[in-house]
Coordinates of C-alpha atoms and ligand atoms in Angstrom, one line a residue:
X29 CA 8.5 24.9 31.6
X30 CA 11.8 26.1 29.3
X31 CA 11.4 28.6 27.0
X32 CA 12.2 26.1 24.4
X33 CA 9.2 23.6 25.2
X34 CA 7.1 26.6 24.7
X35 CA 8.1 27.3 21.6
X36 CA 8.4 23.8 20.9
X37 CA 4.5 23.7 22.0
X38 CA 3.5 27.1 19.9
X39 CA 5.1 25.8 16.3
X40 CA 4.1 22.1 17.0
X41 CA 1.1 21.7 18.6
X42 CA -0.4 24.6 18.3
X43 CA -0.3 26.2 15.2
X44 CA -1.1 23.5 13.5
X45 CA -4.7 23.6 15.4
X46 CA -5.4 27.2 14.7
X47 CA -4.5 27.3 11.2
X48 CA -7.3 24.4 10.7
X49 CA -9.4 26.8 12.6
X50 CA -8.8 29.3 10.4
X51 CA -11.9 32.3 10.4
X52 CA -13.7 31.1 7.4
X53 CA -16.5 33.8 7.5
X54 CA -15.4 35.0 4.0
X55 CA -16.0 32.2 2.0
X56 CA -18.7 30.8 0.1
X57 CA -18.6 27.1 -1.3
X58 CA -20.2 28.4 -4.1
X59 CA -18.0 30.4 -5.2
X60 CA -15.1 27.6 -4.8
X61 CA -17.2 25.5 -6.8
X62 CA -17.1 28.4 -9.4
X63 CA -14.2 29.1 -9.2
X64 CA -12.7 25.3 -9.7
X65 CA -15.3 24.8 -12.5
X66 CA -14.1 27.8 -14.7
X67 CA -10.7 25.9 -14.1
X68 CA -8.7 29.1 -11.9
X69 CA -6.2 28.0 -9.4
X70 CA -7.5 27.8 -5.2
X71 CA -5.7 29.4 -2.7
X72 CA -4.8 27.4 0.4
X73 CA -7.1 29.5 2.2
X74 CA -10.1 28.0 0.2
X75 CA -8.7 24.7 0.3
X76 CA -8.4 24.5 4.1
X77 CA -11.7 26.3 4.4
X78 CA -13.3 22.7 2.0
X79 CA -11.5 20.4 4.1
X80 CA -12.3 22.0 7.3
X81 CA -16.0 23.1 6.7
X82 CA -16.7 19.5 5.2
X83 CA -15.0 17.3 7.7
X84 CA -17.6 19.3 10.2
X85 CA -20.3 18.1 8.5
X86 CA -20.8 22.3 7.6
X87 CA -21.2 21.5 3.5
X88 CA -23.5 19.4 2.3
X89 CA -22.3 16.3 0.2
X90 CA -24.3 17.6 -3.2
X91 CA -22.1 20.7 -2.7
X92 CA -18.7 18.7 -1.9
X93 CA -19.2 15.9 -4.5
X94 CA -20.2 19.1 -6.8
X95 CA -16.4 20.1 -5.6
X96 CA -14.8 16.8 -6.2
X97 CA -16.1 16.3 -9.6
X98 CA -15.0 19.6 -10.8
X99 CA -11.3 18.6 -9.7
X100 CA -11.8 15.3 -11.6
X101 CA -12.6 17.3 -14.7
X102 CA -10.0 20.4 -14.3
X103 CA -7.4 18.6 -11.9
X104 CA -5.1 20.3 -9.3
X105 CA -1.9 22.3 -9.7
X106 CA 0.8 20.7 -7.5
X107 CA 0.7 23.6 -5.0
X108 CA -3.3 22.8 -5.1
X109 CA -2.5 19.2 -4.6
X110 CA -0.1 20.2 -1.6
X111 CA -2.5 22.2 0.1
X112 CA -5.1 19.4 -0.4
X113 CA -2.9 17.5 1.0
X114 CA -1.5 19.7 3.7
X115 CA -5.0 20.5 4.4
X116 CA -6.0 16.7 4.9
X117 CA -2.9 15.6 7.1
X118 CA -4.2 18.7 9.6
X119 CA -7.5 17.6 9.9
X120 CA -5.6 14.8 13.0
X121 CA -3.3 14.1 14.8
X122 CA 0.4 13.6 13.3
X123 CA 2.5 11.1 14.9
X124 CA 5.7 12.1 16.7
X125 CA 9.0 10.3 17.1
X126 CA 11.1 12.8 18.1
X127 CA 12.6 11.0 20.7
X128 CA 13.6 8.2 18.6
X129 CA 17.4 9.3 16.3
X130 CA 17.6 6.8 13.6
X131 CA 15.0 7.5 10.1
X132 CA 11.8 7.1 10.3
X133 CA 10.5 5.6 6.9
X134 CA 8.0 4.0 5.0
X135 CA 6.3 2.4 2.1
X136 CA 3.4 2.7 0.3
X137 CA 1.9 0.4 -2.6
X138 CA -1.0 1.7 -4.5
X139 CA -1.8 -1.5 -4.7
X140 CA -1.9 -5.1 -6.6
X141 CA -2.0 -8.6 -6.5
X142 CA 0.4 -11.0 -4.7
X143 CA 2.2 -7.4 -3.5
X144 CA 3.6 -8.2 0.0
X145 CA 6.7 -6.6 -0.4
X146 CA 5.7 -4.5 3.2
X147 CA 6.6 -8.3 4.9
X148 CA 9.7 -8.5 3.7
X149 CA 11.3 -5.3 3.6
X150 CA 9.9 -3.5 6.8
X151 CA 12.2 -6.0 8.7
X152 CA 14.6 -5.6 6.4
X153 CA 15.2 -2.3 7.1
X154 CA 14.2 -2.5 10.8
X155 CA 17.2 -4.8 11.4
X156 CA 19.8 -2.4 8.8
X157 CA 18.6 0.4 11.5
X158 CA 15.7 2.1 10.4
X159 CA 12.3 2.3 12.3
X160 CA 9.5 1.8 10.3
X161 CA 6.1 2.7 11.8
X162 CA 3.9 1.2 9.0
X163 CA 0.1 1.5 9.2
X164 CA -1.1 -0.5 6.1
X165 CA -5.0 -1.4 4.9
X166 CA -7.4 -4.2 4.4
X167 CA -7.6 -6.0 1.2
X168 CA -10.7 -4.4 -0.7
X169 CA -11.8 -5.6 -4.3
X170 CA -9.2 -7.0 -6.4
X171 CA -6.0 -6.0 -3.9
X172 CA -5.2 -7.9 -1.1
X173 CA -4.2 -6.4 2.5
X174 CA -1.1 -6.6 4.5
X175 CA -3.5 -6.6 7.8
X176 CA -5.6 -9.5 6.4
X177 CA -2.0 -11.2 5.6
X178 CA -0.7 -11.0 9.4
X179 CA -3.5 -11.9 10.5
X180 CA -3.1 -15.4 9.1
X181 CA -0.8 -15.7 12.3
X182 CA -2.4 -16.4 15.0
X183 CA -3.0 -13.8 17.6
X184 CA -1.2 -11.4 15.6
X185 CA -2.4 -7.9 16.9
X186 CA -2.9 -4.8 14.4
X187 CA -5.0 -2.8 16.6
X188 CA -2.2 -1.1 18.7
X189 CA -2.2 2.5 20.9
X190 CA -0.3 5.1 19.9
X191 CA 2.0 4.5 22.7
X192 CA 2.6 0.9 22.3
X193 CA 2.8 1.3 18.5
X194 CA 5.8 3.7 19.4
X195 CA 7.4 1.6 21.8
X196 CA 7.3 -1.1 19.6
X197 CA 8.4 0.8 16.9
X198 CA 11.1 1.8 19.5
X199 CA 12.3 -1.5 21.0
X200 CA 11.9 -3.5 18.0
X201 CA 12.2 -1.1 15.0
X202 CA 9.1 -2.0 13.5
X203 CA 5.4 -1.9 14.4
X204 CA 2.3 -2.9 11.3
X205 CA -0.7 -1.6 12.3
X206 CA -4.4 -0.7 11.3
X207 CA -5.7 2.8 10.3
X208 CA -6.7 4.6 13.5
X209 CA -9.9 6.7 13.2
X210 CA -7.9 10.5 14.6
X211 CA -5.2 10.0 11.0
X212 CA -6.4 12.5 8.4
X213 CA -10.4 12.2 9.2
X214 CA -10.6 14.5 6.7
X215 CA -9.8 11.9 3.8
X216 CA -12.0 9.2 5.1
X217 CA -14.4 11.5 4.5
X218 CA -13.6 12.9 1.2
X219 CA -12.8 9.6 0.1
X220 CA -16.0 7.6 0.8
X221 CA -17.8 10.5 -1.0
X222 CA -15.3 10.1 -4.1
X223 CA -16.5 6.8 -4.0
X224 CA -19.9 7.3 -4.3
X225 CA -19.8 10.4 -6.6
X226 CA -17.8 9.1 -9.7
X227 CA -14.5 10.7 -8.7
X228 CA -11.8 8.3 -7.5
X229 CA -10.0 8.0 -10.6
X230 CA -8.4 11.1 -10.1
X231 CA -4.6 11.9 -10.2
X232 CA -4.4 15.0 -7.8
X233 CA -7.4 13.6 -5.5
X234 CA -5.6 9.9 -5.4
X235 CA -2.3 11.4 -4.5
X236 CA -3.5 13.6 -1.9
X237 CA -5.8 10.9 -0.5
X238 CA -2.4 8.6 -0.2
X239 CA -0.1 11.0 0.6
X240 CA -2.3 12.2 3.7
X241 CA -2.3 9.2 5.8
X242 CA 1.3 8.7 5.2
X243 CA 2.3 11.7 5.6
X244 CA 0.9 11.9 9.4
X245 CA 3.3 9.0 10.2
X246 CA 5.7 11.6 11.1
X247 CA 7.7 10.1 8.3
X248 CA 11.3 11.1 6.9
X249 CA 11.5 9.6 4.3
X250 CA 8.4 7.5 2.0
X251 CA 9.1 5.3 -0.7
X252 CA 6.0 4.8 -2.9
X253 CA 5.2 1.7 -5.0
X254 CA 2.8 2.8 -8.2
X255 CA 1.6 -0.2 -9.5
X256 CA 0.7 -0.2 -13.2
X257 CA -1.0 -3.0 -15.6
X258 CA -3.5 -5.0 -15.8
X259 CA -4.1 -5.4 -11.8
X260 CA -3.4 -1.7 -10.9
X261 CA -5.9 1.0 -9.4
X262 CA -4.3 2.6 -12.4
X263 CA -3.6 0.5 -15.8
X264 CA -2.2 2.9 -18.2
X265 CA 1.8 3.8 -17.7
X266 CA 1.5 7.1 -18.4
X267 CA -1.1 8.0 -16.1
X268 CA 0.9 5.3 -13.2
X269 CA 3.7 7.4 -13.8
X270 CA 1.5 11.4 -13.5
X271 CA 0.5 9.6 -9.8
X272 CA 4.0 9.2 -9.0
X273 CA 4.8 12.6 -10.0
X274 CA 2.4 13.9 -8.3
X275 CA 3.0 12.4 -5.1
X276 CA 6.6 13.2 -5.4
X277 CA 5.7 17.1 -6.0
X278 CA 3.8 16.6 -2.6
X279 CA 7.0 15.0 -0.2
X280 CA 8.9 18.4 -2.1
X281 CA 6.7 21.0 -1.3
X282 CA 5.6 19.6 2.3
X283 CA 9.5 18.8 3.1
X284 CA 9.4 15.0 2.9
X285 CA 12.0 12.6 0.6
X286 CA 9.6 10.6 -1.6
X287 CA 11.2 7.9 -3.9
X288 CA 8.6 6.6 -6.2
X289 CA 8.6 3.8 -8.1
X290 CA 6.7 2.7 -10.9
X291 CA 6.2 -1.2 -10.9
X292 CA 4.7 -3.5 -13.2
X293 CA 1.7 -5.1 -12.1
X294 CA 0.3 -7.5 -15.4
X295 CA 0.7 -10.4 -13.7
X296 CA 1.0 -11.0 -10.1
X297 CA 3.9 -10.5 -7.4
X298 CA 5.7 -14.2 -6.8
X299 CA 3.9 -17.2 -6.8
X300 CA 1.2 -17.0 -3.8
X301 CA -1.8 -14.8 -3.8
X302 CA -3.9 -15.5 -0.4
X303 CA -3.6 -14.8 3.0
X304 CA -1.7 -17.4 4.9
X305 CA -0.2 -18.7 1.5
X306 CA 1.1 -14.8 1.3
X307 CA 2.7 -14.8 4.4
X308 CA 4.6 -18.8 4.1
X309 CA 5.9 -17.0 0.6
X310 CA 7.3 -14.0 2.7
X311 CA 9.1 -16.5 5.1
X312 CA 10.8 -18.0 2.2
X313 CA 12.0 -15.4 0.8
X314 CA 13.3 -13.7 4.4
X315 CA 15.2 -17.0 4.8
X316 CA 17.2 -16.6 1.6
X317 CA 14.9 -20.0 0.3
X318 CA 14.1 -17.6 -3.0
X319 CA 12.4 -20.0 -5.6
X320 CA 11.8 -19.4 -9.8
X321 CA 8.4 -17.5 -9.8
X322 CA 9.5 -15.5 -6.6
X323 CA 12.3 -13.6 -8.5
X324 CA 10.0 -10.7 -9.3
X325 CA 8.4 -10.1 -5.3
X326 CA 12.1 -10.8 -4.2
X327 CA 14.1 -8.4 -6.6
X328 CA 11.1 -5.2 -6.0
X329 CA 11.1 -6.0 -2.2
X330 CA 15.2 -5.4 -2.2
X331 CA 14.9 -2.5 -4.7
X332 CA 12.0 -0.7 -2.4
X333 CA 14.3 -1.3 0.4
X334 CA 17.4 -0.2 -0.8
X335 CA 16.1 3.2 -1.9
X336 CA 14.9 3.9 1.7
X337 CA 18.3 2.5 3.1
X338 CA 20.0 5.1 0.4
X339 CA 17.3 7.9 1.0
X340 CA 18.2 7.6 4.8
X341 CA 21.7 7.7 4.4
X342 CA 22.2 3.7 6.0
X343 CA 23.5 2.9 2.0
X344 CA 25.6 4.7 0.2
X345 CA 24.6 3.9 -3.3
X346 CA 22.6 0.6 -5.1
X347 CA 25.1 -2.1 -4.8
X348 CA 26.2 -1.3 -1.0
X349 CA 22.4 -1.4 -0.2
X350 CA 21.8 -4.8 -2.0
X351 CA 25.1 -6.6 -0.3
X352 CA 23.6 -4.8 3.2
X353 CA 20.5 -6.8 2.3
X354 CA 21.8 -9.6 1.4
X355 CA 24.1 -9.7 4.7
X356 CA 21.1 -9.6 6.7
X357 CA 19.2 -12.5 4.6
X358 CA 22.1 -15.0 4.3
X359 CA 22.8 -14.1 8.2
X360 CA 18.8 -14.6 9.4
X361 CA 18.5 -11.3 11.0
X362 CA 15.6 -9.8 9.0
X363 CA 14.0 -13.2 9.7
X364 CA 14.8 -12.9 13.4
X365 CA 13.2 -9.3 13.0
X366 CA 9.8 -10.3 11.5
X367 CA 9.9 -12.8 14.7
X368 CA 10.9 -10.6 17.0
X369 CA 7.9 -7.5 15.4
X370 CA 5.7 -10.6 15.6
X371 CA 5.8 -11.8 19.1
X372 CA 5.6 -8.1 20.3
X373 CA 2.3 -7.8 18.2
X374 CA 1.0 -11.0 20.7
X375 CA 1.3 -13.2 17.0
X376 CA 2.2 -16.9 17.4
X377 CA 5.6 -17.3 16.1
X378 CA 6.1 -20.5 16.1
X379 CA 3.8 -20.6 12.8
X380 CA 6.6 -18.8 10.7
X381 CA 8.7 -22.1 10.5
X382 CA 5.8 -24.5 11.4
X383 CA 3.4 -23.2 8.6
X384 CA 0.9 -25.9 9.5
X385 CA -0.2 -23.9 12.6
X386 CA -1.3 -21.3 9.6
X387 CA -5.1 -21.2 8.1
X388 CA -5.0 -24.3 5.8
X389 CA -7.8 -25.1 3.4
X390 CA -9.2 -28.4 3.3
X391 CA -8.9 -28.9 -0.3
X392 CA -6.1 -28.7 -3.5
X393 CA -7.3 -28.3 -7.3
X394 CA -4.7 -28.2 -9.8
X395 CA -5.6 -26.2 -12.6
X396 CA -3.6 -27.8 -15.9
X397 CA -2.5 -26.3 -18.8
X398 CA -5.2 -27.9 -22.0
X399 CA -2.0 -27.5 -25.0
X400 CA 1.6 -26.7 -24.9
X401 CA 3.6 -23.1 -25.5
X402 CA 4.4 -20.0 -23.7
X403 CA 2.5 -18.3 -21.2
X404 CA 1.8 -14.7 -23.4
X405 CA -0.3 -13.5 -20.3
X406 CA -0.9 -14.4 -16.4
X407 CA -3.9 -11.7 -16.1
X408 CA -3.3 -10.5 -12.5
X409 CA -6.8 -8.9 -12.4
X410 CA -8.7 -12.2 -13.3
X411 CA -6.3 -14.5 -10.8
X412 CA -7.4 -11.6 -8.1
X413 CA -10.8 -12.1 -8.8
X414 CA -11.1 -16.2 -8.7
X415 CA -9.2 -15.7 -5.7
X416 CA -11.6 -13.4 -4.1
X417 CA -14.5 -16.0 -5.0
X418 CA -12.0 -18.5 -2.8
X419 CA -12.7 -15.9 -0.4
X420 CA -9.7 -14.2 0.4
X421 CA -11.2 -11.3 -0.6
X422 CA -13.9 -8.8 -0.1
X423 CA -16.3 -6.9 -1.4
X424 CA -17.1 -4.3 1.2
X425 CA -15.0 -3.5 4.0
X426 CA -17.4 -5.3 6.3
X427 CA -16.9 -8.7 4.8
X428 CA -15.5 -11.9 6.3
X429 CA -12.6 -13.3 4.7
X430 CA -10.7 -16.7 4.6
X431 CA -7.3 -16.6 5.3
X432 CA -6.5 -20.4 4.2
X433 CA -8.0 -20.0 0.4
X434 CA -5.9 -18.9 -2.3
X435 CA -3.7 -20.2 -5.1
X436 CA -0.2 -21.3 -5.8
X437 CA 1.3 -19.8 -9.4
X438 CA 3.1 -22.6 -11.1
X439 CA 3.6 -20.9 -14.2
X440 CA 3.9 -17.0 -15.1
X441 CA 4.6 -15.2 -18.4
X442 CA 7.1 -16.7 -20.9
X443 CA 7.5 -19.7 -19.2
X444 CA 6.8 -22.8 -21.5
X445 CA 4.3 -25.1 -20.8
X446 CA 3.2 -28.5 -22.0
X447 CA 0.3 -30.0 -22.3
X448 CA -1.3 -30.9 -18.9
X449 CA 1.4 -29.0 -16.6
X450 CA 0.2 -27.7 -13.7
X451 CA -0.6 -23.9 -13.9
X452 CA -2.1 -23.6 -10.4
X453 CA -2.7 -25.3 -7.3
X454 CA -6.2 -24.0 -5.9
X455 CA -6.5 -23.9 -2.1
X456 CA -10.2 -24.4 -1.4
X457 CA -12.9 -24.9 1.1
X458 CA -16.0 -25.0 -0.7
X459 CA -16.7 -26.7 -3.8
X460 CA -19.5 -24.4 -5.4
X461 CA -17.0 -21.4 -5.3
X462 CA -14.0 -23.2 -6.7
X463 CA -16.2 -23.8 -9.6
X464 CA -16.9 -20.3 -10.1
X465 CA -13.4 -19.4 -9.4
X466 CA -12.2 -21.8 -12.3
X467 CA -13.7 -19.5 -15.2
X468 CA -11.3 -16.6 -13.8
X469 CA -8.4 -18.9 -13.5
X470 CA -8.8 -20.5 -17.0
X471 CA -9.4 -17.2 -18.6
X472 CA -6.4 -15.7 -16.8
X473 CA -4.1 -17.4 -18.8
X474 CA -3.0 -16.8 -22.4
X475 CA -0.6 -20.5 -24.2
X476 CA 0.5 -19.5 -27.8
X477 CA 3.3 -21.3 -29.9
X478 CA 5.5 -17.5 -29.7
X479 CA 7.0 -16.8 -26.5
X480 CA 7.2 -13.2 -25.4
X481 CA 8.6 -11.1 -23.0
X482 CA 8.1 -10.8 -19.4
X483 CA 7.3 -7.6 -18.5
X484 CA 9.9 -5.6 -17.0
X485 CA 9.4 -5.4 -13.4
X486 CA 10.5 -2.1 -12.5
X487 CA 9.5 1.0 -14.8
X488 CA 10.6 3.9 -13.1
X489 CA 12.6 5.3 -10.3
X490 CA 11.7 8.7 -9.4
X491 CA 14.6 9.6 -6.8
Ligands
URA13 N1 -6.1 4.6 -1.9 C1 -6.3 5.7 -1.2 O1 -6.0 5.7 0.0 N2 -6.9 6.8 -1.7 C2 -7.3 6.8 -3.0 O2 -7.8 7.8 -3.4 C3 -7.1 5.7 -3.8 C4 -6.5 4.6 -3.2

């Protein structure tokens, strides 16, 4: 063995291993607990000892929710937040592409409803020459899933190895998979305490949570979507915009480019919200067949993209990155991509231009507006929720879903209406929840004779 892979093996493999094992004789949880409580600034040393000593089962959850509750109350410096973070990421393995030259990046939403952007600009960028490793959720209360989505197609695979995952990410130059149980153990953990203990709605915790998972991608660069609005984790723009901060301070002191964007999310992405309606939506809009309602879902996809295009040096500036995306809509090559990332994930896809061999409900409603005048709201919480009652959502993470239910937006804020226009078209399969569904989607829309404006789209770029 060269001198150099030693090395190579001491600072990469290594180190990182015994500084989780740190000797944590010296410290007392107690005393952390104090010590956060009376609002004084951690140590990494005390942060890695929590993360460490909890994730083997060595503190008691009284003690560690005890913990979480006084960051809720006091919050986290950003170098606490980094060692949280840092902490967190160390607690599993970190993915490696060193053998692979061209960027490795990602996205992250915090979150909505209708948000598939991940469809569209992963092969994007994949075929502008960036590899995007992207290991994305389940939908879970009001926000859908981008796993749930692909797997509208059938045979689609999300439960990859680490070694096909790269190849894949290799060969193809893009790879969407499922969270694997050895990425930052230590947040599952923390986070399904948070959960039960009253402290999710924390800025630091949130970010570090996030920031953890992605982080052991083995990323260069991250762009970060923070939803805010009515069907956002967080609602208010102020606090959207403290998350986006925070997880920028993170990428800075733990040496990786985050772009974060704040994004509005009153009213749903584009016009489909469902599974297998999500991903027909996403074909459209890869084959340059953009329609009015889809302006929004198209315009943040190609902004999210472009910033990781610039951010990896493939664009020089804004307007180069848009006509590079453009090129490879109008020539069918991010179209050919999604293909090409779907057959190696065993998906059928013939389905992406024959969308009847998609889940399809049995059944259409079509929700119509009872006066004329201008949408003033299109609640994207409430059209989330009827949704889920379709049952393209879930509750708990155990739940079944249908990936055929869902609805079609016909109208979204300041469009006019008159009187008996069709607002939505309800995909359905079972009569007794369409009828619960229909108080949601009534109530989700606002008609009054003013019109107003929609809301702008994109808040905030934090570069
Ligand atoms: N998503 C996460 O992964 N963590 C949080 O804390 C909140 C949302």
């Amino acid at each position: 063995m060269s001198i150099f892979k030693k090395v190579y093996i001491l600072l990469v493999l290594v180190l990182p291993i015994l500084s989780f094992c740190e000797d944590n004789s010296q410290f007392r949880i107690l005393d952390i607990i104090a010590k956060k409580r009376d609002n004084i600034e951690l140590t990494k040393k005390e942060i890695n000892y929590f993360v460490q000593e909890y994730t083997e089962n060595k503190i008691e959850d009284y003690q560690a929710s005890s913990f979480l509750m006084a960051i809720f109350i006091n919050s986290m410096t950003p170098d606490e937040t980094a060692y949280l973070t840092n902490a967190m990421i160390n607690s599993g393995k970190i993915l490696n592409f060193d053998e692979i030259s061209d960027p490795i990046v990602d996205k992250h939403s915090t979150g909505g409803v209708g948000d598939k952007t991940s469809l569209i600009l992963a092969p994007i960028c994949a075929s502008l020459g960036l590899k995007v490793p992207m290991i994305s959720g389940r939908g879970l209360g009001h926000t859908g899933g981008t796993l749930d989505k692909l797997e509208s197609i059938d045979g689609f695979n999300v439960n990859q190895d680490s070694e096909n995952f790269k190849q894949i990410v290799k060969d193809v130059g893009v790879c969407i998979i499922g969270q694997t149980k050895d990425i930052a153990p230590a947040d599952k953990k923390i986070y399904a305490l948070r959960d039960v203990s009253g402290s999710v709605e924390s800025i630091p915790l949130i970010a570090s949570s996030i920031m953890s998972k992605k982080m052991a991608e083995g990323l260069d660069v991250l762009v970060m979507d923070v939803k805010t609005g009515k069907g956002a984790l967080i609602k208010d723009y102020e606090s959207s915009l403290k998350l986006a901060i925070a997880m920028q301070n993170i990428g800075e002191k733990l040496n990786t480019k985050v772009i974060a964007i704040v994004s509005d999310m009153n009213q749903p992405l584009g016009m489909a919200v469902g599974n297998s309606l999500e991903i027909i939506e996403c074909m459209q809009i890869l084959k340059g067949e953009c329609q009015k309602g889809q302006e929004d879902l198209r315009d943040l996809s190609f902004t999210l993209a472009s910033q990781m295009l610039i951010a990896a040096n493939k664009a020089e500036n804004e307007k180069d990155a848009i006509d590079k995306i453009n090129r490879v809509i109008n020539d069918g090559s991010a179209f050919e991509k999604f293909k090409e990332m779907v057959k190696a994930q065993n998906g059928n896809e013939k389905s992406l231009d024959d969308y009847s061999l998609l889940p399809t409900a049995n059944f259409k409603y079509f929700l119509k507006a009872t006066k004329s005048g201008f949408v003033n709201t299109l609640d994207a919480m409430k059209i989330a929720l009827g949704s889920s009652i379709l049952g393209s959502g879930r509750k708990t993470i155990e739940d079944e879903i249908d990936l055929s239910v869902g609805v079609i937006i016909y109208k979204k804020i300041s469009d006019f209406v008159e009187d008996s226009d069709i607002l939505l078209e309800i995909h359905y399969n079972d009569e007794s929840k369409l009828k619960e569904a229909l108080s949601f989607f009534e109530d989700a829309y606002e008609i009054e004779d003013e019109n107003v404006c929609s809301p702008a789209l994109i808040k905030k770029i934090l570069k």
